[in-house]
mmCIF file of C-alpha atoms in Angstrom:
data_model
loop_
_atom_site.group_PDB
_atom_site.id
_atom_site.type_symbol
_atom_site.label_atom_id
_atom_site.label_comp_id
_atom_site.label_asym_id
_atom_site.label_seq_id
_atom_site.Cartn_x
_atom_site.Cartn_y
_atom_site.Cartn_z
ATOM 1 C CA UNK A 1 79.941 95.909 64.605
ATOM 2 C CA UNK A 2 79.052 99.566 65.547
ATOM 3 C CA UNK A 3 80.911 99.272 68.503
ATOM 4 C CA UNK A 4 84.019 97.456 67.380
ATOM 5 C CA UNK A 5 84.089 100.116 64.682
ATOM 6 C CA UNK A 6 83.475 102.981 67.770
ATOM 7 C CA UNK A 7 86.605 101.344 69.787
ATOM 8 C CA UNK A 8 89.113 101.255 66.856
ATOM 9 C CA UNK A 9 87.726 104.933 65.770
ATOM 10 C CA UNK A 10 88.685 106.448 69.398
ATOM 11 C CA UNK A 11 92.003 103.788 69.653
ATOM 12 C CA UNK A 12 93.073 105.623 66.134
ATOM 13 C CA UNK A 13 92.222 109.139 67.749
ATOM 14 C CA UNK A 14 94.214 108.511 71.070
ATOM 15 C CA UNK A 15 97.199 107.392 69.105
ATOM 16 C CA UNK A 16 96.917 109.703 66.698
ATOM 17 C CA UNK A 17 97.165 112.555 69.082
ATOM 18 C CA UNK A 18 99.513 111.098 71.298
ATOM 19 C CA UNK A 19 101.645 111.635 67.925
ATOM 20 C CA UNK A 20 100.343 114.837 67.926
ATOM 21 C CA UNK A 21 102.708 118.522 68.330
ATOM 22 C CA UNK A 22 99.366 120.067 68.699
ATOM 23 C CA UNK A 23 100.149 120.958 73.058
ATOM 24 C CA UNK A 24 96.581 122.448 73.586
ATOM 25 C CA UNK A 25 95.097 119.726 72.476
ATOM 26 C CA UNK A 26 97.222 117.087 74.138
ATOM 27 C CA UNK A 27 96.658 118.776 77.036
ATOM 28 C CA UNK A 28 93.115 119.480 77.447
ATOM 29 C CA UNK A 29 92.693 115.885 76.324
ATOM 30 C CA UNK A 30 95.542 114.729 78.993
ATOM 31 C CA UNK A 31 93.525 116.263 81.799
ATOM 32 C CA UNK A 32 90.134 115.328 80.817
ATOM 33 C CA UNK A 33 91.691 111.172 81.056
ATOM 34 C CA UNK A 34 93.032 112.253 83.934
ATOM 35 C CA UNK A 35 89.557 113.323 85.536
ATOM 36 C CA UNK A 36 87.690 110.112 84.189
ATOM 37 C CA UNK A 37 90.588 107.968 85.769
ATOM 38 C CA UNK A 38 92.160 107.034 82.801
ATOM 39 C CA UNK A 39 95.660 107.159 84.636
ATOM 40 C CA UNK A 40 97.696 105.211 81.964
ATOM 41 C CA UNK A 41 96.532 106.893 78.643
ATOM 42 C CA UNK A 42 96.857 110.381 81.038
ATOM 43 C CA UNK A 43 100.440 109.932 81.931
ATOM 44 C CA UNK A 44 101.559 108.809 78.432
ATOM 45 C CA UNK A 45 99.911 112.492 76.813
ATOM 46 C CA UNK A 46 101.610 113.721 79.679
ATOM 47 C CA UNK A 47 104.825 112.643 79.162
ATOM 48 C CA UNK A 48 104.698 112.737 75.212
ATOM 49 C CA UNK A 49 104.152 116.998 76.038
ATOM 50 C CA UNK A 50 106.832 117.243 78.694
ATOM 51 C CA UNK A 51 109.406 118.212 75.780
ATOM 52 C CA UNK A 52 106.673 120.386 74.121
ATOM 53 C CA UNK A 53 105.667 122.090 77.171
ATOM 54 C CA UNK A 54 109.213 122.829 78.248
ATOM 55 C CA UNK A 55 110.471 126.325 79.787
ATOM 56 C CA UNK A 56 106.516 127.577 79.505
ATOM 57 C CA UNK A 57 104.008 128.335 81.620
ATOM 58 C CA UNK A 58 102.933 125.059 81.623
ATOM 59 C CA UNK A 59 105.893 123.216 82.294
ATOM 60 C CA UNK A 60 105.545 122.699 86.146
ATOM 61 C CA UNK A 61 101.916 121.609 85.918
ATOM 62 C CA UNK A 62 102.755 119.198 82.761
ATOM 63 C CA UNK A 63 105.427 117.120 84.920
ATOM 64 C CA UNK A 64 103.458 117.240 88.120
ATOM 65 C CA UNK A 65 100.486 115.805 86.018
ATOM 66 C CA UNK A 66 102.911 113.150 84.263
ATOM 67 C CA UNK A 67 104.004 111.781 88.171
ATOM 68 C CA UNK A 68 100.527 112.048 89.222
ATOM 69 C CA UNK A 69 99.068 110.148 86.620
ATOM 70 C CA UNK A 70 101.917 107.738 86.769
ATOM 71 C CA UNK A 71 101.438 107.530 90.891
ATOM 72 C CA UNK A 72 97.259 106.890 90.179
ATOM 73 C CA UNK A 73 97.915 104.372 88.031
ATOM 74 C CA UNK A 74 99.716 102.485 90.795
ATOM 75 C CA UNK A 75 102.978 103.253 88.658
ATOM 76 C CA UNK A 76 105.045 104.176 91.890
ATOM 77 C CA UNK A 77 108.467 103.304 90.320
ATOM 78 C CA UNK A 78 108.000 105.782 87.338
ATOM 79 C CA UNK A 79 106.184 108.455 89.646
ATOM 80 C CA UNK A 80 109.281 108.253 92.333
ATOM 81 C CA UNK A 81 111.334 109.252 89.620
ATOM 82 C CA UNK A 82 108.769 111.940 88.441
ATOM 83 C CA UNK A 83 108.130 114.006 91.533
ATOM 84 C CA UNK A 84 111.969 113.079 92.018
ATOM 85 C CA UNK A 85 112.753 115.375 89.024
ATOM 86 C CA UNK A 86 109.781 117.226 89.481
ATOM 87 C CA UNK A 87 111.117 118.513 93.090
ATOM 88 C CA UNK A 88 114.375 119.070 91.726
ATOM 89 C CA UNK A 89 113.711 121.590 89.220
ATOM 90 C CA UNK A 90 110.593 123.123 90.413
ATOM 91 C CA UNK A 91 111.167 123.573 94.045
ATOM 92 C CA UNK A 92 109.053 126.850 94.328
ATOM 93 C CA UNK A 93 105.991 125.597 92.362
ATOM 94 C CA UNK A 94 102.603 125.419 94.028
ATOM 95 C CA UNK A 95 103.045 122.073 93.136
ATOM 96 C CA UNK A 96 106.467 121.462 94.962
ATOM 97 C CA UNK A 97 104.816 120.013 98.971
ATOM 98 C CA UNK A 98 102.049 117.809 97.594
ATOM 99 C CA UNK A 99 105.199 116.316 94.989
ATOM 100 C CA UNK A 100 107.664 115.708 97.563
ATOM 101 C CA UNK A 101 105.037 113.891 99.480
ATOM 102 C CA UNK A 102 104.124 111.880 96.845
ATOM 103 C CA UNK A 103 108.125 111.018 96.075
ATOM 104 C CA UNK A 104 108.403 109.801 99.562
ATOM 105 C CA UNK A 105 105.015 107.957 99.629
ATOM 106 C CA UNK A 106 106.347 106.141 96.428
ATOM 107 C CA UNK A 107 109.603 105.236 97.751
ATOM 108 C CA UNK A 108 107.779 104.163 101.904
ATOM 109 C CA UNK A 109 105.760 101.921 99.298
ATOM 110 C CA UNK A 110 108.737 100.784 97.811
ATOM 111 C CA UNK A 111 109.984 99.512 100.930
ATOM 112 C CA UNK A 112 110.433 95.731 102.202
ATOM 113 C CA UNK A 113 108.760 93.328 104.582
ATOM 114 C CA UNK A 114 111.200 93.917 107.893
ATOM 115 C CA UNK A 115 112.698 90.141 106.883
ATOM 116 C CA UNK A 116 114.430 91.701 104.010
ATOM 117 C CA UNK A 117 116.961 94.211 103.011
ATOM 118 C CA UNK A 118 116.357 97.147 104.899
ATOM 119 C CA UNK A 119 118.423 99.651 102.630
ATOM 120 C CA UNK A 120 115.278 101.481 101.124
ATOM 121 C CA UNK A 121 113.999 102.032 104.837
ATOM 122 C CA UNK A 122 116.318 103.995 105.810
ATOM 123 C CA UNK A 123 116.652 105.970 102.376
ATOM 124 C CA UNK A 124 112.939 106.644 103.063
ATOM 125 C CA UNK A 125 112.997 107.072 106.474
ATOM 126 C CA UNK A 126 115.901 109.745 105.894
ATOM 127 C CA UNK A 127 113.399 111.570 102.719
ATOM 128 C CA UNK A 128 110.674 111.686 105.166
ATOM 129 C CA UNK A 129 112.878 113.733 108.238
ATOM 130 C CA UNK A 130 113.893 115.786 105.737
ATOM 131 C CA UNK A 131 110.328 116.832 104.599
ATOM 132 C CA UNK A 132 109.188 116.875 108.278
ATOM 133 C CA UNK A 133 112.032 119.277 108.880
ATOM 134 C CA UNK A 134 111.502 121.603 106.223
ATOM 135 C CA UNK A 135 107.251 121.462 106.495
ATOM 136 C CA UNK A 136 106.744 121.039 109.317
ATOM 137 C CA UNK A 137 103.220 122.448 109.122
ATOM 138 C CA UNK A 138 102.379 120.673 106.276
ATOM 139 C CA UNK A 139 99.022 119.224 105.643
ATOM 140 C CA UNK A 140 100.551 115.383 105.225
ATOM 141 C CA UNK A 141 102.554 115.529 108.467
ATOM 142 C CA UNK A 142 100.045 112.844 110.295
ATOM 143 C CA UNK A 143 101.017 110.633 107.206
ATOM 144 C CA UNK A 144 104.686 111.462 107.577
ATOM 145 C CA UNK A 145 104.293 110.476 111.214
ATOM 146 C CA UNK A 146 102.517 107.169 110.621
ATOM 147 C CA UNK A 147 105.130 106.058 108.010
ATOM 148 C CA UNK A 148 107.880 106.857 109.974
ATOM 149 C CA UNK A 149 106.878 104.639 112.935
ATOM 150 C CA UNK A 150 106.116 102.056 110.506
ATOM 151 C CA UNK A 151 109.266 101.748 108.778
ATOM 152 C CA UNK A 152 110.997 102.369 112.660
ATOM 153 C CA UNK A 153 108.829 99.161 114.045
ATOM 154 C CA UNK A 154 110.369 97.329 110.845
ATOM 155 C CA UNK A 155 113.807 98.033 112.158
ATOM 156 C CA UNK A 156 113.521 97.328 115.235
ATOM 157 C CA UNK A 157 111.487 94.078 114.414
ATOM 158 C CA UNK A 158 114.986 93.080 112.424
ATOM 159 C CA UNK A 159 117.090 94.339 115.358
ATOM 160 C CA UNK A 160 115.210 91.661 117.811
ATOM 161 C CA UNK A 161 114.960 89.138 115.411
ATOM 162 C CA UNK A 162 118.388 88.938 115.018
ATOM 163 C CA UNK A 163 119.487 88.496 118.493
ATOM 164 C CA UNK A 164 116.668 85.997 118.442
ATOM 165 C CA UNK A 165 118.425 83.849 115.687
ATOM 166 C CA UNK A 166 121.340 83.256 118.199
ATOM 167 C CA UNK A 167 118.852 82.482 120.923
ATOM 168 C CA UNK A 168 117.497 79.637 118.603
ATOM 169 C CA UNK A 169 120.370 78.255 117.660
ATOM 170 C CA UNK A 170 121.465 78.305 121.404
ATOM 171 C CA UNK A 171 124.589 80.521 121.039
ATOM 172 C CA UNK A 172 123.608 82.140 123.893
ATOM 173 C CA UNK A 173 126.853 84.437 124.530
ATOM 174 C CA UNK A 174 126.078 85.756 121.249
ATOM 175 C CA UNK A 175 122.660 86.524 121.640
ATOM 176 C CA UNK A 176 123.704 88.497 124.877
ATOM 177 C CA UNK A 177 125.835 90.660 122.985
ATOM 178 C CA UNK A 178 123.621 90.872 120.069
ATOM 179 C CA UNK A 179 120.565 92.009 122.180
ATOM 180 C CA UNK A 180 122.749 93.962 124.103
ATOM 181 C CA UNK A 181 123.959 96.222 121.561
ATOM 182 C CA UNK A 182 119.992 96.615 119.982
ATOM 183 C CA UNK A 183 119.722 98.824 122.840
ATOM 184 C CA UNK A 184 122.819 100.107 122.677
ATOM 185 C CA UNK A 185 121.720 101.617 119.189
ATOM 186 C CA UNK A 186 118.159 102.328 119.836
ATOM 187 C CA UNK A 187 117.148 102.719 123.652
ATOM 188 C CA UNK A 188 114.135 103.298 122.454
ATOM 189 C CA UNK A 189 113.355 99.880 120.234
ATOM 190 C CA UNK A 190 109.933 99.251 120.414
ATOM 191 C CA UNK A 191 110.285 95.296 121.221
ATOM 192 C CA UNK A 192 112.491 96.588 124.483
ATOM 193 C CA UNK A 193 110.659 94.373 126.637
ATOM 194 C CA UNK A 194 111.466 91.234 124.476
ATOM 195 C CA UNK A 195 115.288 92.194 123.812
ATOM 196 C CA UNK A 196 115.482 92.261 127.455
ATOM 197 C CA UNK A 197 113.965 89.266 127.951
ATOM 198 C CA UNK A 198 115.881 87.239 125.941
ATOM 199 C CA UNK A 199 119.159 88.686 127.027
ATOM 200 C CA UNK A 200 118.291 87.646 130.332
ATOM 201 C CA UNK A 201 116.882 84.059 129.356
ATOM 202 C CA UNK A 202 120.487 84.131 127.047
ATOM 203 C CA UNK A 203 122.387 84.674 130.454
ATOM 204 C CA UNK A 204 120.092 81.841 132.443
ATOM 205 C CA UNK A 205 121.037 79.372 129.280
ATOM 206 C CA UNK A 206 124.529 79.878 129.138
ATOM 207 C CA UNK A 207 125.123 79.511 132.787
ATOM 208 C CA UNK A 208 122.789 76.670 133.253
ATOM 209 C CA UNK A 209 125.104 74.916 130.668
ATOM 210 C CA UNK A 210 128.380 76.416 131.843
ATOM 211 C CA UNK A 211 130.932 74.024 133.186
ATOM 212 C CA UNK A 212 130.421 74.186 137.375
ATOM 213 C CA UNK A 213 133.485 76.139 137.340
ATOM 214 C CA UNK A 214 132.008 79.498 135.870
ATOM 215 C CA UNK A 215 128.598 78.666 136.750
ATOM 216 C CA UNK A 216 127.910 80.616 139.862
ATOM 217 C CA UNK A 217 129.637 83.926 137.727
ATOM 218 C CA UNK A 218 127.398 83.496 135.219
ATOM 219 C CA UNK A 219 124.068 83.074 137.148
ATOM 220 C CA UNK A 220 124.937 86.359 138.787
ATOM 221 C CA UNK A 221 124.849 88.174 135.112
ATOM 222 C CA UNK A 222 121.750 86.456 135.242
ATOM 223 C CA UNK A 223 120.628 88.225 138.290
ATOM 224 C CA UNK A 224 121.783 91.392 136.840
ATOM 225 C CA UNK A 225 119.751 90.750 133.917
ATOM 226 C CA UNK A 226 116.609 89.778 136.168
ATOM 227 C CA UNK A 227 116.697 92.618 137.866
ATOM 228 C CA UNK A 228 116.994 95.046 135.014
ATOM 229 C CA UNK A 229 114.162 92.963 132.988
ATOM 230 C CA UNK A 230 111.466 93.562 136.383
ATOM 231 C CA UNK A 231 112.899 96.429 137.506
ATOM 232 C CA UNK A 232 111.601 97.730 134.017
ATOM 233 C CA UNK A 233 108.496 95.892 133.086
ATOM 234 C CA UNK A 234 107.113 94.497 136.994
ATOM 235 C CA UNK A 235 103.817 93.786 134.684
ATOM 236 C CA UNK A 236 105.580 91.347 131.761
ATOM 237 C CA UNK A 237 103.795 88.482 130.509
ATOM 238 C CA UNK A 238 107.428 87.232 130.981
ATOM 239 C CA UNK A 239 107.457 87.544 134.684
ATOM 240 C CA UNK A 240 105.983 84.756 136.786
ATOM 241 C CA UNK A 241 108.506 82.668 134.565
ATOM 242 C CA UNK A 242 111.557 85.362 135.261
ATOM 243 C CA UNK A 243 110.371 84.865 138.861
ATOM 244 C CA UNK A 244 110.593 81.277 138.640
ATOM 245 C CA UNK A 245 114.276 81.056 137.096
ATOM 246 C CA UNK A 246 115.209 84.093 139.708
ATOM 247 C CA UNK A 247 114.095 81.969 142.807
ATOM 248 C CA UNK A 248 116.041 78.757 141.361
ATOM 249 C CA UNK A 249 119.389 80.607 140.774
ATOM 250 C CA UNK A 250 119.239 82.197 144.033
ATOM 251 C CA UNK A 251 119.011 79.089 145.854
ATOM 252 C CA UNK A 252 121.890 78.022 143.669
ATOM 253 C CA UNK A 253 123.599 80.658 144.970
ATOM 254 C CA UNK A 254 122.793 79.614 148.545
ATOM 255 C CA UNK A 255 120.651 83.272 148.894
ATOM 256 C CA UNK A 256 117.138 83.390 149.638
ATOM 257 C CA UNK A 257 114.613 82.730 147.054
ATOM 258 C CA UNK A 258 112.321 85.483 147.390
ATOM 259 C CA UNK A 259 111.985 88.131 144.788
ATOM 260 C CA UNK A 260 112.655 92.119 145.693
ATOM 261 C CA UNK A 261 109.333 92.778 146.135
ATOM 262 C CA UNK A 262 108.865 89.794 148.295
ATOM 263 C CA UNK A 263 111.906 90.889 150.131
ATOM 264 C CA UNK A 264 111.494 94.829 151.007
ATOM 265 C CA UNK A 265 108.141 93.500 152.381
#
């Protein structure tokens, strides 16, 4: 009964001060919930001073508190907007660097699977070159760096995947020009050796089932795809299969069957 009667005593207190206009009070109590990891009850005293506290010394402090509270507590909607504001009209507070990390740590957290829409990437992305641009010596530039590659593999990822989708469904001229133009945006896309596998297995396909006609054209993209795909990765897992499908076509073609290597030898 002592305890029950202990719990509703320090409920009543909390609420009772969060009702409070007493600031000093609100405060030192706001930062000592804050220090026992009392996130929640932290950010509400925080926020129920924000008005209180406005235009004084504490101001700056009071809303970086509010967003870090909110951003402890696993809050990361709420605390985006926070250090959001909080960056907006404080940008020369001590404060300023550790909140706009924290606004773009809430918003990489905010992002989606690479399967999904990939809108909020790029927003984030685009928050995080900005910050990298403007600190570049800042103390969270490793995590910059490791979010950004990230968030980059997730594009790319989509990027593949989609030319892969045509591949499945065996629309091979459009997987071509899909995988083609990945590269075309990003030279660079991390799955490079698969996109250029697959446009060159999307060139074998549609040839193979091309009408006899426009079959020997369309082996020699093929080719040209071959020889792009080894000439860049000699080492793929792909290759003794490449090989294979090289050595087939050029008989096709009436040439000889050996590979480059085979033949500068």
């Amino acid at each position: 009964m002592a305890g029950l009667l202990a719990t509703l005593s320090c409920k009543s207190q909390y609420e009772v001060l969060l009702a409070s206009g007493d600031v000093d009070a609100k405060y030192d109590a706001a930062m000592n919930y804050f220090n026992q990891k009392k996130y929640q009850k932290a950010a509400q005293l925080f926020e129920s001073m924000a008005v209180l506290t406005n235009g004084t010394e504490r101001d700056d402090t009071v809303q970086y508190y509010w967003g870090l509270s909110n951003y402890r507590f696993k809050d990361y909607f709420t605390a985006e907007s926070n250090f959001a504001r909080f960056v907006e009209n404080f940008p020369r507070s001590p404060f300023a660097a550790d909140a706009q990390f924290y606004r773009l740590d809430c918003m990489y957290r905010a992002t989606y699977r690479w399967e999904l829409d990939q809108m909020p990437t790029r927003a984030c992305m685009a928050t995080i070159q900005q910050f990298m641009r403007e600190r570049p010596d800042d103390i969270h530039m490793e995590a910059c760096q490791k979010m950004m590659e990230d968030l980059q593999t997730r594009l790319d990822k989509k990027d593949l995947e989609a030319g892969k989708l045509y591949y499945r469904m065996e629309d091979y001229p459009a997987a071509r020009i899909k995988l083609q133009n990945v590269l075309k945006t990003n030279s660079e896309n991390i799955f490079r050796e698969d996109v250029l596998y697959y446009t060159a297995m999307s060139s074998y396909h549609y040839a193979r089932l091309s009408v006899a006609a426009k079959q020997k054209e369309r082996y020699l993209t093929f080719v040209d795809d071959y020889l792009n795909f080894v000439g860049e990765y000699p080492e793929s897992k792909h290759r003794t299969e490449m090989d294979r499908l090289y050595r087939q076509v050029q008989k096709f073609l009436g040439r000889s069957g050996e590979t480059p290597e085979a033949a500068a030898k």
